[in-house]
Amino acid sequence: MKKHTKKYAYSALFSILLLLTACQSDQTEAAKPEAPEEKAASESVKETNAAEEDRVKEEGESEAEEPAVEIKKEEASSSTEQEKETKTEEVSSPAEQEEEPKTEDAGSTAVNDEDPLAGYSSNEIEYARVWLQLGPNQEIDELNVRLIPAGTALNPDDDTSAVYPEDVIQLAGSRLVDGSITYSGNGDGTVNVYNVPLRWDGQYPAGKEFYEDLLKQTKKVSIDTGNDEEVIKLIKKIKLG
């Protein structure tokens, strides 16, 4: 009995020693440093794996970013086209709106600069110019204009008076001291001035020869254009009688 017990004890002890030896061998194997070739291969694998992971990440990021970039480009292009259209409208529309009024204003200004008398009739201008050159008194309150037809007596109060051979115009101020001018226009810048008074004084009948002598004294006079501002001022004082 004792022999069998000892046998089993030795066997168990031997098993334990084998187990301890195997554990020490595993620890020794694990503690051994890696060979240079194995270490380089391991690092190469790690680098390859890291590079692959980086490439995958970059592709994922680029795929995620590309649509945004394309969208931004499209938005920028659309915005640029809209800005161009807006600028075109802003540049063209005001010019088109202002073009016609400016043209009219320019034309009107040009006419006024070239001829300030364009707004007045030729007769009004003639009356004012004749008085400015021949009127006895320039300081008048009004310029009375009387149209006398041909065949009218020079002196209506004298039966022996001669008559006007043509239509004439009589200009006079509002007072006797202002004097008068009786003339006919020739349409060429000259007038025929008759030597007749505004009011007749003296002994009548004066006789036909007296009036005929007055008609012979009629003079042809060239009328200057005068100063436009003075002409306009006098035109505003005209009163037709």
mmCIF file of C-alpha atoms in Angstrom:
data_model
loop_
_atom_site.group_PDB
_atom_site.id
_atom_site.type_symbol
_atom_site.label_atom_id
_atom_site.label_comp_id
_atom_site.label_asym_id
_atom_site.label_seq_id
_atom_site.Cartn_x
_atom_site.Cartn_y
_atom_site.Cartn_z
ATOM 1 C CA MET A 1 0.000 0.000 0.000
ATOM 2 C CA LYS A 2 2.752 2.331 0.895
ATOM 3 C CA LYS A 3 4.526 1.445 -2.384
ATOM 4 C CA HIS A 4 1.543 2.488 -4.439
ATOM 5 C CA THR A 5 1.182 5.740 -2.499
ATOM 6 C CA LYS A 6 4.790 6.672 -3.080
ATOM 7 C CA LYS A 7 4.446 5.810 -6.738
ATOM 8 C CA TYR A 8 1.510 8.151 -7.127
ATOM 9 C CA ALA A 9 3.332 10.883 -5.206
ATOM 10 C CA TYR A 10 6.360 10.672 -7.475
ATOM 11 C CA SER A 11 4.158 10.727 -10.520
ATOM 12 C CA ALA A 12 2.299 13.858 -9.361
ATOM 13 C CA LEU A 13 5.563 15.567 -8.450
ATOM 14 C CA PHE A 14 6.966 14.774 -11.881
ATOM 15 C CA SER A 15 3.882 16.191 -13.568
ATOM 16 C CA ILE A 16 4.194 19.412 -11.587
ATOM 17 C CA LEU A 17 7.840 19.767 -12.569
ATOM 18 C CA LEU A 18 6.995 19.273 -16.231
ATOM 19 C CA LEU A 19 4.261 21.900 -15.976
ATOM 20 C CA LEU A 20 6.586 24.380 -14.303
ATOM 21 C CA THR A 21 9.261 23.738 -16.933
ATOM 22 C CA ALA A 22 6.751 24.361 -19.738
ATOM 23 C CA CYS A 23 5.595 27.653 -18.152
ATOM 24 C CA GLN A 24 9.165 28.846 -17.751
ATOM 25 C CA SER A 25 9.825 27.980 -21.405
ATOM 26 C CA ASP A 26 6.778 29.985 -22.570
ATOM 27 C CA GLN A 27 7.868 32.961 -20.466
ATOM 28 C CA THR A 28 11.350 32.711 -21.880
ATOM 29 C CA GLU A 29 9.951 32.555 -25.429
ATOM 30 C CA ALA A 30 7.771 35.640 -24.749
ATOM 31 C CA ALA A 31 10.650 37.535 -23.169
ATOM 32 C CA LYS A 32 12.963 36.919 -26.074
ATOM 33 C CA PRO A 33 13.486 40.086 -28.201
ATOM 34 C CA GLU A 34 12.191 40.012 -31.752
ATOM 35 C CA ALA A 35 14.613 39.349 -34.463
ATOM 36 C CA PRO A 36 15.507 42.395 -36.634
ATOM 37 C CA GLU A 37 13.863 40.889 -39.692
ATOM 38 C CA GLU A 38 10.681 40.080 -37.793
ATOM 39 C CA LYS A 39 10.622 43.571 -36.265
ATOM 40 C CA ALA A 40 11.088 45.300 -39.668
ATOM 41 C CA ALA A 41 8.348 43.164 -41.165
ATOM 42 C CA SER A 42 6.042 44.022 -38.297
ATOM 43 C CA GLU A 43 6.737 47.793 -38.642
ATOM 44 C CA SER A 44 6.241 47.611 -42.425
ATOM 45 C CA VAL A 45 2.870 45.981 -41.907
ATOM 46 C CA LYS A 46 1.942 48.644 -39.358
ATOM 47 C CA GLU A 47 3.004 51.470 -41.719
ATOM 48 C CA THR A 48 1.096 49.895 -44.583
ATOM 49 C CA ASN A 49 -1.992 49.596 -42.423
ATOM 50 C CA ALA A 50 -1.609 53.223 -41.247
ATOM 51 C CA ALA A 51 -1.130 54.481 -44.813
ATOM 52 C CA GLU A 52 -4.185 52.529 -45.928
ATOM 53 C CA GLU A 53 -6.229 54.020 -43.106
ATOM 54 C CA ASP A 54 -5.041 57.544 -43.999
ATOM 55 C CA ARG A 55 -5.876 56.980 -47.682
ATOM 56 C CA VAL A 56 -9.350 55.765 -46.780
ATOM 57 C CA LYS A 57 -9.854 58.774 -44.534
ATOM 58 C CA GLU A 58 -8.671 61.212 -47.226
ATOM 59 C CA GLU A 59 -10.915 59.640 -49.858
ATOM 60 C CA GLY A 60 -13.832 59.838 -47.473
ATOM 61 C CA GLU A 61 -13.097 63.488 -46.670
ATOM 62 C CA SER A 62 -12.568 64.411 -50.323
ATOM 63 C CA GLU A 63 -15.809 62.682 -51.313
ATOM 64 C CA ALA A 64 -17.588 64.547 -48.537
ATOM 65 C CA GLU A 65 -16.023 67.920 -49.506
ATOM 66 C CA GLU A 66 -16.329 67.757 -53.309
ATOM 67 C CA PRO A 67 -20.139 68.232 -53.464
ATOM 68 C CA ALA A 68 -19.852 71.246 -51.168
ATOM 69 C CA VAL A 69 -17.164 72.769 -53.384
ATOM 70 C CA GLU A 70 -19.221 72.144 -56.514
ATOM 71 C CA ILE A 71 -22.291 73.635 -54.855
ATOM 72 C CA LYS A 72 -20.275 76.682 -53.803
ATOM 73 C CA LYS A 73 -18.931 77.080 -57.333
ATOM 74 C CA GLU A 74 -22.436 76.873 -58.783
ATOM 75 C CA GLU A 75 -23.704 79.381 -56.201
ATOM 76 C CA ALA A 76 -20.805 81.741 -56.935
ATOM 77 C CA SER A 77 -21.363 81.434 -60.693
ATOM 78 C CA SER A 78 -25.102 82.073 -60.304
ATOM 79 C CA SER A 79 -24.424 85.014 -57.989
ATOM 80 C CA THR A 80 -21.904 86.473 -60.449
ATOM 81 C CA GLU A 81 -24.362 86.184 -63.352
ATOM 82 C CA GLN A 82 -27.100 87.838 -61.270
ATOM 83 C CA GLU A 83 -24.733 90.664 -60.302
ATOM 84 C CA LYS A 84 -23.780 91.163 -63.957
ATOM 85 C CA GLU A 85 -27.454 91.294 -64.996
ATOM 86 C CA THR A 86 -28.257 93.691 -62.150
ATOM 87 C CA LYS A 87 -25.324 95.945 -63.043
ATOM 88 C CA THR A 88 -26.356 95.866 -66.704
ATOM 89 C CA GLU A 89 -29.894 96.885 -65.782
ATOM 90 C CA GLU A 90 -28.608 99.591 -63.439
ATOM 91 C CA VAL A 91 -26.296 100.980 -66.110
ATOM 92 C CA SER A 92 -28.681 100.750 -69.068
ATOM 93 C CA SER A 93 -32.035 101.561 -67.497
ATOM 94 C CA PRO A 94 -31.200 105.011 -66.035
ATOM 95 C CA ALA A 95 -29.379 105.932 -69.237
ATOM 96 C CA GLU A 96 -32.426 104.953 -71.325
ATOM 97 C CA GLN A 97 -34.770 106.786 -68.961
ATOM 98 C CA GLU A 98 -32.666 109.917 -68.873
ATOM 99 C CA GLU A 99 -31.556 109.897 -72.493
ATOM 100 C CA GLU A 100 -34.687 111.456 -74.013
ATOM 101 C CA PRO A 101 -35.204 114.217 -71.397
ATOM 102 C CA LYS A 102 -31.534 115.136 -71.647
ATOM 103 C CA THR A 103 -31.740 115.325 -75.409
ATOM 104 C CA GLU A 104 -34.782 117.572 -75.222
ATOM 105 C CA ASP A 105 -33.231 119.767 -72.549
ATOM 106 C CA ALA A 106 -30.008 120.038 -74.540
ATOM 107 C CA GLY A 107 -31.909 120.985 -77.670
ATOM 108 C CA SER A 108 -33.998 123.532 -75.817
ATOM 109 C CA THR A 109 -30.930 125.022 -74.163
ATOM 110 C CA ALA A 110 -29.121 125.181 -77.496
ATOM 111 C CA VAL A 111 -32.053 127.039 -79.062
ATOM 112 C CA ASN A 112 -32.217 129.472 -76.154
ATOM 113 C CA ASP A 113 -28.464 130.045 -76.292
ATOM 114 C CA GLU A 114 -28.471 130.614 -80.037
ATOM 115 C CA ASP A 115 -31.636 132.731 -80.145
ATOM 116 C CA PRO A 116 -33.143 134.022 -76.883
ATOM 117 C CA LEU A 117 -35.893 135.688 -78.959
ATOM 118 C CA ALA A 118 -37.161 132.385 -80.378
ATOM 119 C CA GLY A 119 -40.275 132.558 -78.188
ATOM 120 C CA TYR A 120 -41.444 135.903 -79.600
ATOM 121 C CA SER A 121 -43.059 136.835 -82.910
ATOM 122 C CA SER A 122 -41.162 138.649 -85.642
ATOM 123 C CA ASN A 123 -43.560 141.599 -85.348
ATOM 124 C CA GLU A 124 -42.951 141.967 -81.607
ATOM 125 C CA ILE A 125 -39.211 141.858 -82.147
ATOM 126 C CA GLU A 126 -39.487 144.457 -84.916
ATOM 127 C CA TYR A 127 -41.556 146.868 -82.793
ATOM 128 C CA ALA A 128 -39.053 146.680 -79.934
ATOM 129 C CA ARG A 129 -35.996 147.085 -82.179
ATOM 130 C CA VAL A 130 -37.464 150.061 -84.026
ATOM 131 C CA TRP A 131 -38.250 151.847 -80.791
ATOM 132 C CA LEU A 132 -34.859 151.016 -79.234
ATOM 133 C CA GLN A 133 -33.137 152.631 -82.224
ATOM 134 C CA LEU A 134 -35.505 155.478 -83.127
ATOM 135 C CA GLY A 135 -37.728 156.114 -80.097
ATOM 136 C CA PRO A 136 -37.403 159.639 -78.669
ATOM 137 C CA ASN A 137 -37.702 158.364 -75.080
ATOM 138 C CA GLN A 138 -36.415 154.998 -73.950
ATOM 139 C CA GLU A 139 -37.779 155.287 -70.415
ATOM 140 C CA ILE A 140 -41.371 154.370 -71.193
ATOM 141 C CA ASP A 141 -43.974 152.528 -69.128
ATOM 142 C CA GLU A 142 -45.594 150.881 -72.128
ATOM 143 C CA LEU A 143 -45.143 150.632 -75.884
ATOM 144 C CA ASN A 144 -48.452 151.244 -77.643
ATOM 145 C CA VAL A 145 -48.719 149.784 -81.130
ATOM 146 C CA ARG A 146 -51.348 151.033 -83.625
ATOM 147 C CA LEU A 147 -51.780 149.416 -87.046
ATOM 148 C CA ILE A 148 -52.874 151.901 -89.727
ATOM 149 C CA PRO A 149 -54.084 150.534 -93.089
ATOM 150 C CA ALA A 150 -53.111 152.025 -96.461
ATOM 151 C CA GLY A 151 -55.434 154.859 -97.625
ATOM 152 C CA THR A 152 -55.821 156.329 -94.136
ATOM 153 C CA ALA A 153 -55.368 160.122 -93.967
ATOM 154 C CA LEU A 154 -52.164 161.365 -92.405
ATOM 155 C CA ASN A 155 -54.253 163.955 -90.500
ATOM 156 C CA PRO A 156 -57.801 162.687 -90.013
ATOM 157 C CA ASP A 157 -58.902 166.198 -88.889
ATOM 158 C CA ASP A 158 -57.919 167.846 -92.221
ATOM 159 C CA ASP A 159 -59.907 167.226 -95.386
ATOM 160 C CA THR A 160 -56.907 168.265 -97.504
ATOM 161 C CA SER A 161 -54.645 165.598 -95.932
ATOM 162 C CA ALA A 162 -52.836 163.083 -98.109
ATOM 163 C CA VAL A 163 -53.182 159.391 -97.326
ATOM 164 C CA TYR A 164 -50.685 156.666 -96.492
ATOM 165 C CA PRO A 165 -49.703 154.787 -99.624
ATOM 166 C CA GLU A 166 -49.133 151.578 -97.646
ATOM 167 C CA ASP A 167 -49.941 149.913 -94.353
ATOM 168 C CA VAL A 168 -48.013 151.616 -91.555
ATOM 169 C CA ILE A 169 -47.350 151.079 -87.865
ATOM 170 C CA GLN A 170 -47.405 153.794 -85.243
ATOM 171 C CA LEU A 171 -45.417 153.304 -82.037
ATOM 172 C CA ALA A 172 -45.903 155.601 -79.036
ATOM 173 C CA GLY A 173 -45.395 155.755 -75.309
ATOM 174 C CA SER A 174 -48.167 156.325 -72.813
ATOM 175 C CA ARG A 175 -47.395 160.117 -72.661
ATOM 176 C CA LEU A 176 -47.041 162.804 -75.319
ATOM 177 C CA VAL A 177 -43.487 163.535 -74.159
ATOM 178 C CA ASP A 178 -42.544 159.969 -75.032
ATOM 179 C CA GLY A 179 -42.953 160.819 -78.726
ATOM 180 C CA SER A 180 -43.962 158.476 -81.555
ATOM 181 C CA ILE A 181 -42.659 156.704 -84.660
ATOM 182 C CA THR A 182 -44.717 155.960 -87.773
ATOM 183 C CA TYR A 183 -43.169 153.492 -90.187
ATOM 184 C CA SER A 184 -43.685 150.598 -92.562
ATOM 185 C CA GLY A 185 -41.551 147.445 -92.592
ATOM 186 C CA ASN A 186 -39.822 146.214 -95.741
ATOM 187 C CA GLY A 187 -39.136 142.692 -94.464
ATOM 188 C CA ASP A 188 -35.389 142.992 -95.067
ATOM 189 C CA GLY A 189 -34.230 144.671 -91.864
ATOM 190 C CA THR A 190 -35.141 148.160 -93.122
ATOM 191 C CA VAL A 191 -38.168 150.365 -92.474
ATOM 192 C CA ASN A 192 -39.701 153.437 -94.123
ATOM 193 C CA VAL A 193 -40.031 156.156 -91.482
ATOM 194 C CA TYR A 194 -42.757 158.785 -92.041
ATOM 195 C CA ASN A 195 -42.274 162.326 -90.774
ATOM 196 C CA VAL A 196 -45.656 162.734 -89.115
ATOM 197 C CA PRO A 197 -46.470 163.739 -85.509
ATOM 198 C CA LEU A 198 -48.594 161.805 -83.042
ATOM 199 C CA ARG A 199 -50.861 164.852 -82.592
ATOM 200 C CA TRP A 200 -51.373 167.575 -85.209
ATOM 201 C CA ASP A 201 -51.167 171.246 -84.139
ATOM 202 C CA GLY A 202 -51.503 174.264 -86.396
ATOM 203 C CA GLN A 203 -53.821 175.917 -88.938
ATOM 204 C CA TYR A 204 -56.036 173.605 -90.969
ATOM 205 C CA PRO A 205 -56.736 172.985 -93.715
ATOM 206 C CA ALA A 206 -52.989 172.901 -94.364
ATOM 207 C CA GLY A 207 -53.382 172.103 -98.055
ATOM 208 C CA LYS A 208 -52.534 169.052 -100.134
ATOM 209 C CA GLU A 209 -48.998 170.215 -100.998
ATOM 210 C CA PHE A 210 -48.104 170.331 -97.288
ATOM 211 C CA TYR A 211 -48.902 166.671 -96.794
ATOM 212 C CA GLU A 212 -47.296 165.654 -100.043
ATOM 213 C CA ASP A 213 -44.060 167.287 -98.899
ATOM 214 C CA LEU A 214 -44.269 165.258 -95.677
ATOM 215 C CA LEU A 215 -44.590 162.032 -97.664
ATOM 216 C CA LYS A 216 -41.527 162.991 -99.726
ATOM 217 C CA GLN A 217 -39.528 163.224 -96.480
ATOM 218 C CA THR A 218 -40.040 159.512 -95.790
ATOM 219 C CA LYS A 219 -36.685 157.843 -95.120
ATOM 220 C CA LYS A 220 -35.503 154.288 -95.435
ATOM 221 C CA VAL A 221 -33.610 153.228 -92.317
ATOM 222 C CA SER A 222 -31.724 150.005 -91.488
ATOM 223 C CA ILE A 223 -32.660 148.675 -88.065
ATOM 224 C CA ASP A 224 -30.010 147.130 -85.854
ATOM 225 C CA THR A 225 -30.698 143.911 -84.003
ATOM 226 C CA GLY A 226 -29.896 145.646 -80.732
ATOM 227 C CA ASN A 227 -29.431 143.991 -77.361
ATOM 228 C CA ASP A 228 -31.578 140.902 -76.900
ATOM 229 C CA GLU A 229 -32.225 141.562 -73.223
ATOM 230 C CA GLU A 230 -33.387 145.119 -73.937
ATOM 231 C CA VAL A 231 -35.542 143.848 -76.786
ATOM 232 C CA ILE A 232 -37.215 141.315 -74.500
ATOM 233 C CA LYS A 233 -37.810 143.928 -71.796
ATOM 234 C CA LEU A 234 -39.497 146.206 -74.333
ATOM 235 C CA ILE A 235 -41.541 143.384 -75.852
ATOM 236 C CA LYS A 236 -43.057 142.827 -72.429
ATOM 237 C CA LYS A 237 -44.285 146.444 -72.450
ATOM 238 C CA ILE A 238 -46.092 146.162 -75.796
ATOM 239 C CA LYS A 239 -49.809 146.951 -75.932
ATOM 240 C CA LEU A 240 -51.712 146.607 -79.198
ATOM 241 C CA GLY A 241 -54.210 149.465 -79.791
#
